[in-house]
Each structure stands twice: as structure tokens, then as C-alpha cells.
Short mmCIF file of C-alpha atoms in Angstrom, two decimals:
data_model
loop_
_atom_site.label_atom_id
_atom_site.label_comp_id
_atom_site.label_asym_id
_atom_site.label_seq_id
_atom_site.Cartn_x
_atom_site.Cartn_y
_atom_site.Cartn_z
CA MET V 1 18.53 11.01 -16.55
CA SER V 2 22.11 10.33 -15.38
CA ARG V 3 24.14 13.55 -16.07
CA LYS V 4 28.01 13.91 -15.83
CA ILE V 5 28.92 16.99 -14.06
CA LEU V 6 32.55 18.28 -14.45
CA PRO V 7 34.33 20.57 -11.71
CA ALA V 8 33.99 23.47 -13.92
CA GLU V 9 30.23 23.61 -13.41
CA LEU V 10 30.72 23.60 -9.64
CA VAL V 11 33.56 25.96 -9.57
CA GLU V 12 31.17 28.61 -11.13
CA ILE V 13 28.54 27.81 -8.64
CA ILE V 14 30.83 27.94 -5.66
CA ALA V 15 32.37 31.13 -6.87
CA ARG V 16 28.84 32.79 -7.12
CA ASN V 17 27.74 31.51 -3.72
CA GLU V 18 30.73 32.33 -1.70
CA GLY V 19 31.20 35.81 -3.53
CA ILE V 20 34.85 35.12 -4.65
CA THR V 21 36.33 35.13 -7.96
CA LYS V 22 36.05 32.09 -10.37
CA LYS V 23 39.95 31.92 -10.44
CA LYS V 24 40.03 31.59 -6.56
CA SER V 25 37.33 29.00 -6.61
CA GLU V 26 39.12 27.06 -9.31
CA ALA V 27 42.36 27.17 -7.53
CA PHE V 28 40.66 25.83 -4.45
CA MET V 29 39.13 23.00 -6.39
CA ARG V 30 42.40 21.86 -7.73
CA ALA V 31 44.15 22.25 -4.42
CA PHE V 32 41.32 20.25 -2.76
CA PHE V 33 41.86 17.16 -4.76
CA GLU V 34 45.71 17.47 -4.96
CA VAL V 35 45.89 17.69 -1.44
CA VAL V 36 43.57 14.52 -1.04
CA GLU V 37 45.87 12.51 -3.40
CA GLU V 38 48.86 13.51 -1.62
CA GLY V 39 47.53 13.03 1.82
CA LEU V 40 46.57 9.49 0.73
CA ARG V 41 49.94 8.71 -0.60
CA THR V 42 51.49 10.05 2.72
CA ASP V 43 49.09 8.77 5.35
CA SER V 44 47.04 6.65 3.47
CA PHE V 45 43.91 8.57 4.77
CA VAL V 46 42.29 11.92 4.69
CA LYS V 47 39.67 13.11 6.93
CA ILE V 48 37.91 16.35 5.84
CA LYS V 49 35.41 17.93 8.17
CA GLY V 50 31.96 18.62 6.60
CA PHE V 51 32.77 16.23 3.56
CA GLY V 52 33.99 12.75 4.46
CA THR V 53 36.92 10.58 4.81
CA PHE V 54 39.20 9.20 1.88
CA LYS V 55 40.99 6.07 2.84
CA LEU V 56 43.20 3.63 1.19
CA VAL V 57 42.05 0.11 1.36
CA ASN V 58 44.25 -2.86 0.38
CA VAL V 59 42.57 -5.35 -1.87
CA SER V 60 44.25 -8.65 -1.47
CA GLU V 61 45.06 -10.64 -4.82
CA ARG V 62 42.61 -13.15 -5.89
CA GLU V 63 42.05 -15.74 -8.57
CA SER V 64 39.64 -15.14 -11.46
CA VAL V 65 38.60 -16.97 -14.57
CA ASN V 66 38.47 -15.58 -17.96
CA ILE V 67 35.10 -15.86 -18.97
CA SER V 68 35.66 -16.40 -22.87
CA THR V 69 38.74 -18.81 -22.52
CA GLY V 70 38.15 -20.38 -19.34
CA GLU V 71 41.85 -19.75 -18.23
CA ARG V 72 42.65 -18.96 -14.62
CA PHE V 73 44.54 -15.85 -13.83
CA GLN V 74 45.47 -13.99 -10.80
CA ILE V 75 44.24 -10.45 -10.11
CA SER V 76 47.21 -8.91 -8.23
CA GLY V 77 46.63 -7.33 -5.06
CA HIS V 78 46.24 -3.37 -5.04
CA THR V 79 44.92 -0.62 -2.95
CA LYS V 80 41.85 1.39 -3.69
CA VAL V 81 40.40 4.57 -2.36
CA SER V 82 37.33 4.22 -0.22
CA PHE V 83 35.44 7.24 0.42
CA LEU V 84 33.03 7.49 3.34
CA PRO V 85 30.88 10.75 3.48
CA ASP V 86 30.46 12.17 7.03
CA THR V 87 27.06 12.37 8.40
CA ALA V 88 26.48 16.01 7.58
CA PHE V 89 27.36 15.26 3.65
CA LYS V 90 25.33 12.11 4.08
CA ASP V 91 22.28 13.97 5.20
CA LEU V 92 22.59 16.53 2.59
CA ILE V 93 22.57 14.05 -0.19
CA ASN V 94 19.67 12.20 1.28
CA ARG V 95 17.49 15.32 1.78
CA PRO V 96 14.91 14.47 -0.77
CA PHE V 97 14.22 11.10 1.32
CA SER V 98 14.79 12.53 4.79
CA HIS V 99 11.28 12.16 5.77
CA PHE V 100 11.43 8.65 5.56
CA GLU V 101 11.87 6.52 8.93
CA THR V 102 12.69 2.98 9.74
CA ILE V 103 9.57 1.19 10.79
CA LEU V 104 9.60 -1.86 13.15
CA ILE V 105 7.36 -4.50 11.48
CA PRO V 106 5.21 -6.40 13.83
CA ASP V 107 5.73 -10.11 14.26
CA SER V 108 2.33 -11.10 12.97
CA THR V 109 3.02 -9.74 9.51
CA THR V 110 3.76 -12.56 7.25
CA GLN V 111 6.07 -12.46 4.06
CA GLU V 112 3.01 -12.55 2.03
CA GLU V 113 1.50 -9.55 3.39
CA LEU V 114 4.55 -7.56 2.91
CA ASP V 115 4.72 -8.82 -0.75
CA ALA V 116 1.10 -7.61 -1.11
CA ILE V 117 1.56 -4.11 0.02
CA SER V 118 2.29 -2.91 -3.44
CA GLU V 119 -1.03 -4.54 -4.62
CA ALA V 120 -3.22 -3.23 -1.90
CA PRO V 121 -5.48 -1.21 -4.19
CA ILE V 122 -6.69 -4.24 -6.02
CA GLU V 123 -7.77 -6.00 -2.70
CA GLU V 124 -10.15 -3.27 -1.96
CA ALA V 125 -11.84 -3.45 -5.37
CA GLU V 126 -12.28 -7.22 -4.87
CA GLU V 127 -14.85 -6.77 -2.01
CA ALA V 128 -17.65 -5.17 -4.10
CA PRO V 129 -18.52 -8.15 -6.32
CA GLU V 130 -19.59 -10.28 -3.65
CA ALA V 131 -23.06 -8.62 -3.48
CA PRO V 132 -24.28 -9.95 -6.66
CA GLU V 133 -23.27 -13.44 -5.70
CA VAL V 134 -25.53 -13.42 -2.64
CA VAL V 135 -28.21 -12.33 -4.80
CA GLU V 136 -27.69 -15.29 -7.10
CA VAL V 137 -27.53 -17.73 -4.29
CA ILE V 138 -30.91 -16.41 -2.90
CA SER V 139 -32.48 -16.62 -6.34
CA GLU V 140 -31.44 -20.12 -6.82
CA SER V 141 -32.65 -21.30 -3.55
CA VAL V 142 -35.85 -19.64 -4.16
CA ALA V 143 -35.99 -21.40 -7.42
CA THR V 144 -35.57 -24.74 -5.69
CA THR V 145 -38.78 -24.17 -3.65
CA THR V 146 -40.94 -23.57 -6.84
CA SER V 147 -44.10 -25.59 -6.66
CA SER V 148 -46.30 -26.99 -9.37
CA VAL V 149 -48.20 -23.72 -9.34
CA THR V 150 -45.65 -22.09 -11.71
CA LEU V 151 -47.42 -20.09 -14.57
CA GLU V 152 -50.82 -20.73 -13.53
CA SER V 153 -52.32 -17.70 -14.69
CA ASN V 154 -50.46 -16.31 -17.79
CA THR V 155 -51.78 -12.78 -17.54
CA GLU V 156 -49.93 -12.14 -14.20
CA THR V 157 -46.55 -13.62 -14.58
CA PRO V 158 -45.35 -10.98 -16.95
CA VAL V 159 -45.88 -8.20 -14.29
CA PHE V 160 -43.72 -10.16 -11.49
CA PRO V 161 -40.47 -10.38 -13.17
CA ASN V 162 -40.00 -6.81 -13.43
CA ILE V 163 -40.76 -6.50 -9.51
CA ALA V 164 -38.32 -9.10 -8.80
CA GLN V 165 -35.74 -7.47 -10.98
CA THR V 166 -35.92 -4.19 -9.18
CA SER V 167 -35.52 -5.92 -5.85
CA GLU V 168 -32.21 -7.52 -7.34
CA GLU V 169 -31.23 -4.16 -8.59
CA ASP V 170 -31.93 -2.88 -5.23
CA ASN V 171 -29.45 -5.43 -3.68
CA VAL V 172 -26.83 -4.75 -6.09
CA GLU V 173 -26.86 -1.08 -5.31
CA GLU V 174 -27.46 -1.28 -1.72
CA THR V 175 -25.12 -3.98 -0.65
CA PRO V 176 -21.68 -2.12 -1.66
CA ILE V 177 -22.68 0.76 0.48
CA HIS V 178 -23.35 -1.33 3.57
CA LEU V 179 -20.79 -3.78 4.96
CA GLU V 180 -20.90 -7.25 4.28
CA GLU V 181 -22.90 -8.11 7.41
CA LYS V 182 -25.72 -5.87 6.19
CA GLU V 183 -26.04 -7.65 2.91
CA VAL V 184 -28.21 -10.18 4.64
CA GLU V 185 -30.45 -7.49 5.91
CA SER V 186 -30.95 -5.74 2.73
CA THR V 187 -31.84 -9.05 0.83
CA GLU V 188 -34.46 -9.58 3.58
CA GLU V 189 -35.97 -6.38 3.03
CA SER V 190 -35.98 -6.73 -0.62
CA LEU V 191 -37.41 -10.07 -0.15
CA ILE V 192 -40.18 -8.78 1.98
CA GLU V 193 -41.20 -6.12 -0.51
CA ASP V 194 -41.22 -8.44 -3.21
CA VAL V 195 -43.74 -10.67 -1.52
CA LYS V 196 -45.89 -7.63 -0.43
CA ILE V 197 -45.74 -6.01 -3.93
CA GLU V 198 -46.76 -9.05 -5.61
CA SER V 199 -49.54 -9.85 -3.65
CA LEU V 200 -50.90 -6.51 -3.94
CA GLN V 201 -50.42 -6.31 -7.57
CA SER V 202 -52.04 -9.47 -8.27
CA HIS V 203 -54.92 -8.42 -6.14
CA GLU V 204 -55.46 -5.33 -8.44
CA THR V 205 -55.79 -7.52 -11.39
CA THR V 206 -58.11 -9.94 -9.46
CA LEU V 207 -57.74 -13.71 -10.22
CA GLU V 208 -60.76 -15.44 -11.50
CA ALA V 209 -62.55 -17.48 -8.83
CA THR V 210 -62.38 -20.62 -10.73
CA GLU V 211 -58.61 -20.44 -10.93
CA VAL V 212 -58.39 -19.68 -7.18
CA THR V 213 -60.06 -23.09 -6.37
CA GLU V 214 -57.47 -24.90 -8.56
CA ILE V 215 -54.69 -23.18 -6.81
CA SER V 216 -55.52 -22.72 -3.26
CA PRO V 217 -54.59 -26.40 -2.32
CA ASN V 218 -51.18 -25.78 -3.40
CA ASN V 219 -50.84 -22.82 -1.04
CA THR V 220 -50.27 -25.43 1.81
CA MET V 221 -47.52 -26.88 -0.06
CA THR V 222 -45.40 -23.68 -0.66
CA PRO V 223 -44.42 -22.57 2.61
CA THR V 224 -42.95 -25.94 3.55
CA PRO V 225 -40.46 -26.23 0.66
CA VAL V 226 -39.13 -22.77 1.60
CA GLU V 227 -38.36 -24.07 5.06
CA ASP V 228 -36.58 -27.23 3.46
CA THR V 229 -34.05 -25.08 1.62
CA ALA V 230 -33.24 -23.15 4.94
CA THR V 231 -30.97 -26.14 5.83
CA ILE V 232 -28.24 -24.23 3.59
CA PRO V 233 -26.05 -22.58 6.30
CA GLN V 234 -26.18 -19.09 4.81
CA GLN V 235 -29.76 -18.64 4.01
CA PRO V 236 -32.02 -19.34 7.03
CA LEU V 237 -32.49 -15.56 7.69
CA GLU V 238 -33.43 -14.90 4.16
CA GLU V 239 -35.81 -17.72 3.76
CA THR V 240 -37.78 -17.48 6.89
CA VAL V 241 -38.61 -13.77 6.45
CA PRO V 242 -40.61 -14.06 3.14
CA THR V 243 -42.48 -16.88 4.43
CA THR V 244 -43.50 -15.09 7.54
CA GLU V 245 -44.34 -12.16 5.29
CA CYS V 246 -46.73 -14.53 3.22
CA GLN V 247 -48.34 -15.44 6.16
CA GLN V 248 -48.93 -12.09 7.57
CA GLN V 249 -50.62 -11.09 4.17
CA LEU V 250 -52.80 -14.33 4.78
CA HIS V 251 -53.41 -13.27 8.09
CA ILE V 252 -54.73 -9.81 6.92
CA SER V 253 -56.95 -11.24 4.24
CA SER V 254 -58.65 -13.75 6.62
CA THR V 255 -59.75 -10.83 8.80
CA PRO V 256 -60.86 -8.20 6.40
CA ILE V 257 -63.23 -6.53 8.79
CA ASP V 258 -60.69 -4.77 11.02
CA SER V 259 -58.07 -4.72 8.35
CA THR V 260 -57.01 -1.09 9.16
CA GLU V 261 -55.80 -2.23 12.47
CA ASN V 262 -54.06 -5.25 11.25
CA GLU V 263 -52.41 -3.31 8.37
CA MET V 264 -50.84 -1.10 11.00
CA ASN V 265 -49.85 -4.07 12.94
CA SER V 266 -48.36 -5.96 10.18
CA THR V 267 -46.08 -3.08 9.27
CA ASP V 268 -45.06 -2.72 12.86
CA ASN V 269 -44.42 -6.33 13.01
CA ASN V 270 -42.11 -5.93 9.99
CA ASN V 271 -39.68 -4.09 12.10
CA LYS V 272 -40.24 -6.01 15.26
CA SER V 273 -40.02 -9.52 13.45
CA LYS V 274 -36.10 -8.84 13.02
CA ASN V 275 -35.73 -8.81 16.77
CA SER V 276 -38.41 -11.42 17.76
CA ARG V 277 -38.68 -13.37 14.77
CA THR V 278 -38.75 -16.67 16.43
CA LEU V 279 -41.89 -15.77 18.44
CA MET V 280 -43.66 -14.27 15.37
CA TRP V 281 -42.81 -17.38 13.60
CA GLY V 282 -44.74 -19.57 15.72
CA ILE V 283 -47.74 -17.67 15.93
CA LEU V 284 -47.97 -17.10 12.19
CA TRP V 285 -47.33 -20.69 11.54
CA ILE V 286 -50.47 -21.49 13.44
CA ILE V 287 -52.41 -18.81 11.62
CA SER V 288 -51.28 -20.13 8.12
CA LEU V 289 -52.42 -23.63 9.19
CA ILE V 290 -55.94 -22.35 9.86
CA ILE V 291 -55.77 -20.29 6.59
CA ALA V 292 -54.86 -23.59 4.81
CA TYR V 293 -57.65 -25.22 6.37
CA LEU V 294 -60.01 -22.51 5.32
CA ALA V 295 -58.71 -22.66 1.77
CA GLY V 296 -59.32 -26.08 1.47
CA TYR V 297 -62.74 -25.46 2.99
CA HIS V 298 -63.55 -22.96 0.27
CA ARG V 299 -62.58 -25.36 -2.38
CA ILE V 300 -65.22 -27.74 -1.37
CA ILE V 301 -68.01 -25.24 -1.02
CA PRO V 302 -68.58 -23.04 -4.21
CA LEU V 303 -67.53 -19.31 -4.01
CA ASP V 304 -70.23 -16.98 -4.15
CA ALA V 305 -69.52 -14.14 -1.63
CA ASP V 306 -67.12 -11.45 -2.67
CA PHE V 307 -65.67 -11.60 0.78
CA HIS V 308 -64.47 -15.20 0.45
CA ASN V 309 -63.33 -14.47 -3.07
CA GLU V 310 -60.95 -11.82 -1.97
CA GLU V 311 -59.75 -13.77 0.83
CA VAL V 312 -58.66 -16.73 -1.37
CA THR V 313 -57.01 -14.54 -4.04
CA GLU V 314 -54.74 -13.39 -1.25
CA VAL V 315 -54.02 -16.83 -0.20
CA ASN V 316 -53.16 -17.64 -3.90
CA VAL V 317 -51.11 -14.68 -4.29
CA ALA V 318 -48.76 -15.87 -1.35
CA SER V 319 -48.17 -19.00 -3.22
CA VAL V 320 -47.52 -17.46 -6.41
CA SER V 321 -45.16 -15.07 -5.18
CA THR V 322 -42.55 -17.68 -4.28
CA ASP V 323 -42.90 -18.87 -7.66
CA THR V 324 -42.51 -15.74 -9.36
CA LEU V 325 -39.28 -14.97 -7.63
CA GLN V 326 -38.01 -17.82 -9.71
CA VAL V 327 -39.72 -16.79 -12.87
CA ALA V 328 -38.15 -13.30 -12.25
CA THR V 329 -34.68 -14.56 -12.02
CA ASP V 330 -34.98 -16.39 -15.28
CA THR V 331 -36.65 -13.61 -17.47
CA LEU V 332 -34.72 -10.54 -16.32
CA ALA V 333 -34.25 -9.48 -19.75
CA THR V 334 -38.07 -8.99 -20.52
CA ALA V 335 -38.58 -7.10 -17.33
CA THR V 336 -37.94 -3.60 -18.49
CA ASP V 337 -40.93 -3.90 -20.90
CA THR V 338 -43.38 -4.81 -18.39
CA LEU V 339 -42.15 -2.06 -16.07
CA THR V 340 -44.65 0.48 -17.43
CA THR V 341 -47.50 -1.99 -17.37
CA SER V 342 -47.04 -2.95 -13.85
CA SER V 343 -47.73 0.63 -12.47
CA PRO V 344 -49.88 2.93 -14.06
CA ILE V 345 -47.47 6.00 -13.51
CA ASN V 346 -45.26 6.59 -16.51
CA LEU V 347 -42.72 8.45 -14.74
CA LEU V 348 -40.61 5.51 -13.45
CA PRO V 349 -36.96 5.73 -13.11
CA ALA V 350 -34.95 2.75 -13.36
CA GLY V 351 -33.08 0.82 -10.75
CA ALA V 352 -33.39 1.02 -7.04
CA ASP V 353 -35.77 4.02 -7.37
CA THR V 354 -38.55 2.17 -8.93
CA LEU V 355 -38.42 0.13 -5.67
CA SER V 356 -39.39 3.09 -3.54
CA VAL V 357 -42.00 4.05 -6.20
CA ILE V 358 -43.60 0.63 -6.12
CA ARG V 359 -43.43 0.62 -2.47
CA GLY V 360 -45.31 3.73 -2.36
CA ILE V 361 -48.20 2.47 -4.59
CA ASP V 362 -48.17 -0.71 -2.46
CA LYS V 363 -48.78 1.27 0.61
CA ALA V 364 -51.47 3.49 -0.91
CA THR V 365 -53.34 0.59 -2.33
CA ALA V 366 -53.01 -1.15 0.97
CA GLU V 367 -54.70 1.65 2.54
CA LYS V 368 -57.49 1.51 0.03
CA LEU V 369 -57.88 -2.12 0.58
CA ALA V 370 -58.38 -1.62 4.17
CA GLN V 371 -60.88 1.08 3.63
CA GLY V 372 -62.64 -0.83 0.93
CA GLN V 373 -62.51 2.09 -1.32
CA PRO V 374 -62.32 1.75 -5.07
CA GLN V 375 -58.96 2.18 -6.53
CA VAL V 376 -60.06 5.27 -8.76
CA LYS V 377 -57.18 7.58 -7.66
CA VAL V 378 -54.49 5.15 -8.64
CA GLY V 379 -52.38 6.74 -11.41
CA SER V 380 -55.44 9.09 -12.45
CA PHE V 381 -52.98 12.14 -12.01
CA LEU V 382 -49.88 13.35 -13.68
CA ILE V 383 -47.18 15.20 -12.16
CA ILE V 384 -46.47 18.37 -13.94
CA GLY V 385 -44.23 20.26 -11.44
CA THR V 386 -43.43 21.35 -8.25
CA PHE V 387 -46.37 22.67 -6.22
CA ARG V 388 -44.43 23.95 -3.27
CA LYS V 389 -41.61 22.79 -0.78
CA HIS V 390 -41.96 21.75 2.64
CA THR V 391 -39.63 20.88 5.35
CA MET V 392 -40.25 17.98 7.60
CA ARG V 393 -40.75 18.83 11.13
CA SER V 394 -41.10 16.65 14.29
CA GLY V 395 -44.44 14.84 14.09
CA ASP V 396 -44.88 15.35 10.41
CA THR V 397 -45.74 12.26 8.17
CA LEU V 398 -46.09 11.89 4.59
CA PHE V 399 -49.53 10.78 4.96
CA LYS V 400 -50.39 13.86 7.21
CA LEU V 401 -48.84 16.02 4.57
CA ALA V 402 -50.68 14.39 1.68
CA ARG V 403 -54.01 14.74 3.50
CA SER V 404 -53.38 18.33 4.47
CA VAL V 405 -52.30 19.41 0.99
CA TYR V 406 -54.14 17.20 -1.27
CA GLY V 407 -57.12 16.29 0.99
CA HIS V 408 -56.37 12.55 0.92
CA LYS V 409 -53.55 10.51 2.31
CA ASP V 410 -53.69 8.44 -1.09
CA TYR V 411 -51.89 11.07 -2.53
CA VAL V 412 -48.78 10.19 -0.67
CA LYS V 413 -47.60 8.08 -3.50
CA TYR V 414 -47.15 11.09 -5.73
CA ILE V 415 -45.02 12.68 -3.01
CA ILE V 416 -42.91 9.58 -2.54
CA LEU V 417 -42.71 9.20 -6.36
CA TYR V 418 -41.77 12.78 -6.86
CA ASN V 419 -39.15 13.09 -4.17
CA GLN V 420 -37.39 9.59 -4.75
CA PHE V 421 -36.89 8.94 -0.97
CA PRO V 422 -34.40 6.07 -0.48
CA ASN V 423 -36.74 4.94 2.12
CA PRO V 424 -40.04 6.65 2.47
CA ASP V 425 -40.94 4.81 5.70
CA ASN V 426 -38.09 6.89 7.20
CA VAL V 427 -37.87 10.34 6.18
CA TYR V 428 -35.65 12.58 8.57
CA ILE V 429 -36.73 15.80 10.25
CA GLY V 430 -35.41 18.55 8.32
CA THR V 431 -35.68 16.75 4.83
CA GLU V 432 -36.97 19.37 2.31
CA ILE V 433 -39.78 17.80 0.38
CA LEU V 434 -40.92 18.96 -2.96
CA LEU V 435 -44.98 18.60 -3.19
CA PRO V 436 -45.69 17.83 -6.77
CA GLN V 437 -48.35 19.72 -8.80
CA LEU V 438 -50.97 17.33 -9.94
CA VAL V 439 -53.23 17.31 -12.79
CA GLU V 440 -55.99 14.87 -13.72
CA LYS V 441 -54.98 12.47 -16.76
CA GLU V 442 -58.21 13.02 -18.49
CA GLU V 443 -57.95 16.86 -18.08
CA CYS V 444 -54.35 16.56 -19.34
CA ALA V 445 -55.26 14.65 -22.41
CA GLY V 446 -58.21 16.96 -23.10
CA MET U 1 46.23 13.32 7.57
CA ASN U 2 43.42 14.94 9.89
CA SER U 3 41.05 17.81 8.91
CA LYS U 4 43.24 20.54 10.14
CA GLU U 5 46.30 19.72 8.39
CA PHE U 6 44.34 19.09 5.34
CA PHE U 7 42.72 22.42 5.39
CA ALA U 8 46.09 24.25 6.16
CA GLU U 9 47.56 22.61 3.15
CA VAL U 10 44.76 23.58 0.82
CA ALA U 11 44.74 27.12 2.17
CA ALA U 12 48.51 27.32 1.39
CA ARG U 13 47.86 26.13 -1.98
CA ALA U 14 44.95 28.21 -2.99
CA GLU U 15 46.11 31.32 -1.34
CA LEU U 16 43.32 31.28 1.25
CA THR U 17 43.19 31.02 5.01
CA PRO U 18 42.34 27.60 6.66
CA LYS U 19 38.85 29.04 7.76
CA GLU U 20 37.98 29.89 4.21
CA ALA U 21 39.12 26.60 2.87
CA GLN U 22 36.78 24.78 5.47
CA THR U 23 33.83 26.91 4.58
CA MET U 24 34.65 26.36 0.91
CA ALA U 25 34.78 22.70 1.44
CA SER U 26 31.47 22.51 3.09
CA THR U 27 30.00 24.65 0.10
CA LEU U 28 31.38 22.29 -2.17
CA ALA U 29 29.64 19.40 -0.29
CA LEU U 30 26.49 21.43 -0.50
CA THR U 31 26.65 22.20 -4.34
CA ILE U 32 27.37 18.63 -4.94
CA ALA U 33 24.28 17.56 -3.12
CA ASP U 34 22.23 20.43 -4.61
CA ASN U 35 23.39 19.65 -8.18
CA LEU U 36 23.28 15.87 -8.21
CA ASN U 37 20.05 14.19 -8.56
CA GLU U 38 19.58 10.48 -8.57
CA GLY U 39 21.86 8.79 -10.96
CA ASP U 40 24.07 11.86 -11.59
CA SER U 41 27.85 11.91 -11.26
CA PHE U 42 30.53 14.42 -10.47
CA SER U 43 33.77 13.29 -12.04
CA VAL U 44 37.13 14.97 -11.26
CA GLN U 45 39.72 14.01 -13.84
CA GLY U 46 42.58 12.23 -12.53
CA PHE U 47 40.86 11.69 -9.22
CA GLY U 48 37.61 9.74 -9.46
CA ASN U 49 33.86 9.74 -9.86
CA PHE U 50 31.45 10.82 -7.35
CA GLU U 51 27.86 9.21 -7.90
CA VAL U 52 24.60 9.54 -6.15
CA LYS U 53 22.82 6.04 -6.14
CA LYS U 54 19.45 5.24 -4.75
CA LYS U 55 19.23 2.54 -2.21
CA MET U 56 16.03 0.65 -2.35
CA GLU U 57 13.91 0.06 0.70
CA ARG U 58 14.67 -3.26 2.46
CA ILE U 59 13.68 -5.36 5.33
CA MET U 60 16.39 -5.53 8.21
CA VAL U 61 16.38 -8.05 10.71
CA ASN U 62 17.98 -7.33 14.11
CA PRO U 63 19.98 -10.52 14.79
CA THR U 64 19.73 -10.30 18.51
CA THR U 65 16.11 -9.26 18.94
CA LYS U 66 14.94 -11.02 15.72
CA GLN U 67 12.90 -7.93 15.09
CA ARG U 68 12.25 -7.02 11.42
CA HIS U 69 12.62 -3.28 10.47
CA LEU U 70 11.42 -1.81 7.25
CA VAL U 71 14.42 0.40 6.02
CA PRO U 72 13.16 3.32 3.82
CA PRO U 73 14.81 4.06 0.40
CA LYS U 74 17.65 6.56 0.56
CA LEU U 75 20.09 8.14 -1.49
CA ALA U 76 23.82 7.83 -0.93
CA ILE U 77 27.02 8.84 -2.48
CA SER U 78 29.48 6.67 -3.76
CA PHE U 79 33.02 7.23 -4.85
CA LYS U 80 35.12 5.17 -7.42
CA MET U 81 38.69 6.42 -7.88
CA SER U 82 40.07 6.83 -11.39
CA ASN U 83 42.61 4.45 -13.14
CA VAL U 84 44.93 7.56 -13.21
CA LEU U 85 44.78 7.92 -9.47
CA LYS U 86 45.02 4.21 -8.98
CA ASP U 87 48.36 4.01 -11.18
CA LYS U 88 49.85 7.03 -9.31
CA LEU U 89 49.15 5.36 -5.87
CA GLN U 90 50.57 2.15 -6.96
CA GLN U 91 53.86 3.55 -7.62
CA PRO U 92 55.91 3.66 -4.51
#
């Protein structure tokens, strides 16, 4: 690094730059320092314009100690030459750093902050890992709400962890993107989806009527423990939403006749409940009490009608859903295996995308439930490629698109599955949508 | 010895005009600045050693206003005279 430059080198450079002979340049160099020396001796200072000032400074005698012997001795007073470069020379030397300027530090800055300036990049990285913590907190709180219903039906429980897992993954992936305030919201959403999905999934597999009668009394229990845990300061928002969602499900099941309308209402309420949650909360609580009463009623009277059967399974599902959240967190590892079994379509990608897929199926099945149609179309088609592209215009919906292209709105789930929307409920105008080419499974196999 | 006297003297010894001496002095300064990086030194035998040193950034407090300033790092030239010159100057 450090290099020692001798006058000879500079003599050459000066000669080249000035266009004079080397000899002249050398003579100048020698004269320069000789004159400085002489000037110091005569006047004790030499001022050179464009270079600096040499000055003689007296150093007074002082006492010092010999380090090895400890002996005291005098350092005799002498003179030394100090050199002060003038401003022009100073600036020339400092050219590489000349863009720096002195900054006034605000009074609010503490010493710790100044020390931490060099470690700034590390601080940024520390913010991200907070998201999984939130998820853990939620899962723990849900775990505490578990009632005695846990693992009543063995056939269904393996299905649920996988759903809960996707929701957790969803949390983890979403939260770093949003700000910390939004973490709460995203977890809310995922929980809502959980409950929704679980209820519908379990409805597909359809519980035995006998089981239902056993479980249904517990239904009245499950919403209340959830409320209790809400005393933990961080979690009221997260807790109340799932329960309201449960009750919405219950509400739908209790009036299956005009369920198409209710379905629409409930989805609308999802959005509105964020704003006017307290109002909804009161209404839904009353409805849940009525349903709880009905559930108890059905336990006494034997179940024969299909209508009642369906209703109570819905009720049961709501209670199970809170339990399965706990189960889900416990058995995350086994979740991937059950992923394929939970939904009939094999093209499931991992992570947050599965959530959108499941959500799509969930919506489609919900539609079917509302119409009372058999679930024949679910998973009976395979996507074999892109049929054509469509750009979303104002007024377009995925349902409309599915109906016009495939003849039925249920095909929307294939569109959602194929396009992997971050949020299929909110597809922006101008988004290019790939319409999948579908082939019937039997046909494909044949 | 002021600048005028100095350049007159140098010019006389190096067979130049004082004006030439002055431009050459500034050229010398420029070449020193150009060729000396951080840590480099320019030593003139029998006279001394010029060294470019880096001064680290620091926090300065204005004693009257108590305002704190962050002073940026800078390069500065320092001079240390040689022992030969010291002995010469010591003799009366």
C-alpha cells in the first residue's frame, strides 16, 4: 500500500508536464528545498504560495522516563519544522474525499444510534421473522379453545391439517410483504378461509347422522371458549372473526331454502364485517343461540329428514373446525401427504397457491350446495393446456367467463386453478386470463 | 521569508524566472497530490518526509452552541523533517 516516492520520480513528471528539460526540473527541485532550508534558518518561516508554509517551532525541554530502566532523563528543547499546506494544496490532496460535507447531527440522535449506523443492514432483516411468531401465537390460542370434540371422526381429521397448513404458509408468505399492521388482517383472512373450507370439505365427506347427534351438543360449547381467550390483548380481532364466520355458516345451513341469496350475503358480510363487526357480532350471536337450541332439539328427535341431517352436519363442522386448527398445528408434517386427497385435482402447487385453489373449489362447491346440484363436476376434468386467452374488462367476472366459455359457472375453479390468482375474488381489469383446455378424466384415462 | 522572496531566490538558483518558479511550485504540489495515495510518502533526502494520511470521520461538538457535527473523513498531508535537517537547524 504505502509507497515511498523519491524526488527523482517527481522530477521526471514535472519535466514532462511543464515541457522543460529534466535537468532544469531537477535543478528547480534541489533549489526549492535548499531555499526552504535557508529561509528557515534566516527567517524561521517560509511561505510558498500554492504550496504551504514551513515554520520553525520551538519544542520546550521536557522530562521523560526510560521505559526499560525506569530512569528519568531530560529531553532537551529543540526546534522542529512544521508544515501547513495552504488551502489550494490541501484541497488537491483531499480530492478523493472532496464530495463529503460536514453534517449537523440532530439533537434527538443518541449515541447508541450513532454507533448502530454501521450495523444498519442487520436491523432491516430482523423485522421479517416476526410474522411466524404471530402465527404461532394464534395457533396456540386456538389450541387452548379445543373442546372435548377432538378427533371424534377419524376419517376427517387427516384432511384438515393440510388446510390449516396452507393457511399458515399463506400467513408466512403474505406478512413480510405487508407492513406489520396488516399482519393481523392477513391472519384474519386465513382463519376465515380455514373455517369455510373445513366446513365445506367435511360436508363433502358427509358425517354419519349418528355421529352428529353425539357431537352437536358440544357445538354450543365451542364458540364460548374462543371468546374467553380473547382476553389476551393481541388477539381479539383474530379470535372474533373465526367465530362469526362459524356462525355465518350456521346461519346458512339453518335456512337452506333461500341459500343462494344467503350465500351472496355471507360473502358480502365477510367484507363488511371488518368495518361493522360489532353489529354483525350481536346479530350472529343471537342466531347461533337459536341454532344451538335447534341442534339440541334434533338430538332429542331422531333424524330422518335429509334436510335436518344436512343442517346438523353443518353445525357439527363449525365445532370441529376450531378443533382442527389445533390438530393442524400439531401435525404439520403429515399435511403434505393428505394434500392430494383433500382436493380431487392433482395439479396442486405448494404454498400459498394451494390456498387460492382450495378457495376456488370451496366457492364452486358452495354454489352447488346452494343449488342442490350433485357434485359431479368436481375434479372430473383435467387441464391439458391453454384453450385461449381473455383480458378482463369492466363488468367481467370469472363466473361469467366460465359460464360463457364452458357453459357453467362451476368451471370457474379450473380457471382459478390454472391462473393461480393471488386473490380470485379481486381480479383487476386488464389482467390477462388463461382459459384452460379441459378433458374429462375418464376420457383421458381411456 | 515570504512567497515573493522565496520564488526570487529559487529562480536565481535554478536559472528560471520567478514566474516560472511559481508555476513549477504549483505543478510540484499537483504532482505530489496526483502521485501520493493514502499512506504514500514523498521523501526528500536531507530535508524531510511528506506523507498523505487519512483522517477518519469524527463527531465534533460546537462548544458554544453544543451542536454536534459529523465531520467526514479526509486526506491530509503531513510533514516530518529529517534528522539531517534537524541537526543543521540546531547549529547556530
